[in-house]
Short mmCIF file of C-alpha atoms in Angstrom, two decimals:
data_model
loop_
_atom_site.label_atom_id
_atom_site.label_comp_id
_atom_site.label_asym_id
_atom_site.label_seq_id
_atom_site.Cartn_x
_atom_site.Cartn_y
_atom_site.Cartn_z
CA UNK A 1 -2.85 5.57 -12.80
CA UNK A 2 -3.53 8.99 -11.34
CA UNK A 3 -5.95 9.56 -8.51
CA UNK A 4 -7.14 13.12 -8.04
CA UNK A 5 -8.84 13.83 -4.72
CA UNK A 6 -10.83 16.92 -3.89
CA UNK A 7 -13.39 18.21 -1.45
CA UNK A 8 -11.36 18.82 1.67
CA UNK A 9 -11.67 21.97 3.67
CA UNK A 10 -12.55 23.53 6.99
CA UNK A 11 -15.77 22.53 8.71
CA UNK A 12 -17.18 22.91 12.18
CA UNK A 13 -17.69 19.93 14.43
CA UNK A 14 -20.95 18.21 13.60
CA UNK A 15 -20.75 19.26 9.99
CA UNK A 16 -20.33 17.27 6.80
CA UNK A 17 -17.96 17.08 3.86
CA UNK A 18 -17.87 14.92 0.77
CA UNK A 19 -14.55 13.94 -0.71
CA UNK A 20 -14.26 12.88 -4.34
CA UNK A 21 -11.53 11.02 -6.15
CA UNK A 22 -11.30 10.63 -9.90
CA UNK A 23 -9.13 7.92 -11.42
CA UNK A 24 -7.39 8.85 -14.62
CA UNK A 25 -7.40 5.54 -16.40
CA UNK A 26 -7.75 1.82 -16.09
CA UNK A 27 -10.82 -0.30 -15.81
CA UNK A 28 -12.05 1.49 -12.71
CA UNK A 29 -14.95 -0.84 -12.06
CA UNK A 30 -12.64 -3.84 -11.66
CA UNK A 31 -10.73 -2.48 -8.70
CA UNK A 32 -11.22 -1.98 -5.01
CA UNK A 33 -10.86 1.55 -3.72
CA UNK A 34 -10.04 2.91 -0.32
CA UNK A 35 -9.59 6.07 1.69
CA UNK A 36 -6.86 6.54 4.26
CA UNK A 37 -6.19 9.44 6.58
CA UNK A 38 -3.17 10.63 8.46
CA UNK A 39 -3.28 13.15 11.26
CA UNK A 40 -0.17 15.01 12.41
CA UNK A 41 1.96 12.79 14.59
CA UNK A 42 -0.30 9.78 14.09
CA UNK A 43 -0.16 6.63 12.05
CA UNK A 44 -1.97 6.39 8.78
CA UNK A 45 -5.44 4.86 9.18
CA UNK A 46 -7.57 3.09 6.61
CA UNK A 47 -11.04 4.61 7.04
CA UNK A 48 -13.10 3.09 4.24
CA UNK A 49 -12.91 0.48 1.51
CA UNK A 50 -15.22 -0.56 -1.28
CA UNK A 51 -14.84 -3.64 -3.44
CA UNK A 52 -15.61 -3.93 -7.13
CA UNK A 53 -18.92 -5.45 -6.04
CA UNK A 54 -19.71 -2.50 -3.75
CA UNK A 55 -19.03 -4.29 -0.49
CA UNK A 56 -17.94 -1.65 2.02
CA UNK A 57 -16.06 -1.71 5.28
CA UNK A 58 -15.11 0.81 7.95
CA UNK A 59 -13.20 0.85 11.21
CA UNK A 60 -15.17 1.54 14.37
CA UNK A 61 -13.77 5.07 14.54
CA UNK A 62 -15.89 6.19 11.56
CA UNK A 63 -18.58 3.54 11.27
CA UNK A 64 -22.02 5.10 11.10
CA UNK A 65 -20.60 8.51 10.17
CA UNK A 66 -18.63 7.90 6.95
CA UNK A 67 -19.96 6.37 3.76
CA UNK A 68 -17.87 5.29 0.80
CA UNK A 69 -19.47 4.92 -2.61
CA UNK A 70 -18.43 4.71 -6.21
CA UNK A 71 -19.71 5.77 -9.62
CA UNK A 72 -17.99 3.54 -12.14
CA UNK A 73 -19.38 5.53 -15.06
CA UNK A 74 -17.47 8.56 -13.77
CA UNK A 75 -14.38 6.68 -12.54
CA UNK A 76 -15.04 8.32 -9.20
CA UNK A 77 -15.11 7.21 -5.59
CA UNK A 78 -16.64 9.32 -2.85
CA UNK A 79 -16.32 9.60 0.90
CA UNK A 80 -19.30 11.20 2.58
CA UNK A 81 -18.33 12.31 6.07
CA UNK A 82 -21.06 13.29 8.53
CA UNK A 83 -21.06 14.26 12.19
CA UNK A 84 -17.45 15.29 11.88
CA UNK A 85 -15.33 15.54 15.00
CA UNK A 86 -12.10 17.45 15.64
CA UNK A 87 -10.30 14.11 15.76
CA UNK A 88 -11.26 13.55 12.12
CA UNK A 89 -8.83 16.32 11.20
CA UNK A 90 -6.27 14.78 8.86
CA UNK A 91 -5.00 14.58 5.33
CA UNK A 92 -7.21 12.13 3.47
CA UNK A 93 -5.80 9.97 0.69
CA UNK A 94 -7.62 8.16 -2.07
CA UNK A 95 -6.20 4.80 -3.12
CA UNK A 96 -6.76 2.00 -5.57
CA UNK A 97 -6.01 -1.50 -4.44
CA UNK A 98 -7.06 -5.09 -4.16
CA UNK A 99 -8.05 -7.52 -1.47
CA UNK A 100 -6.01 -10.48 -0.27
CA UNK A 101 -8.60 -12.30 1.72
CA UNK A 102 -10.01 -9.70 4.08
CA UNK A 103 -7.02 -7.36 3.83
CA UNK A 104 -6.96 -4.34 1.59
CA UNK A 105 -3.65 -3.86 -0.22
CA UNK A 106 -2.90 -0.50 -1.78
CA UNK A 107 -1.50 -0.35 -5.30
CA UNK A 108 -1.77 3.36 -6.07
CA UNK A 109 -1.97 6.50 -3.95
CA UNK A 110 -3.48 9.80 -4.81
CA UNK A 111 -2.44 13.13 -3.44
CA UNK A 112 -4.00 14.04 -0.15
CA UNK A 113 -6.74 16.49 0.61
CA UNK A 114 -6.79 18.23 3.98
CA UNK A 115 -9.84 18.06 6.20
CA UNK A 116 -9.87 20.33 9.23
CA UNK A 117 -12.64 20.07 11.79
CA UNK A 118 -12.89 22.94 14.25
CA UNK A 119 -14.39 22.54 17.69
#
């Protein structure tokens, strides 16, 4: 499985970006998907998940600003990021995974895409 993320870039604080991630193969619609981010010197953070039934979840740090969605016909998952803050600056990673109870477990990682938010 290959996950190809795109859409990162430089944006001013308060701006928006939309990340996309295309999965190369597999029955995309059957899997949960998630986005992580990692900022320099910080731990990796799970910022959004979506189940195969389109149930979504976010940590408080991005809730109300980020929206994850999926288009199963295009094997693509999106991360719409609004009201961006400098602290959102990080490399963002697309993943495919599954849930064990309420916990998202990552099976495959894509390459990262850098998001830089200037103040």
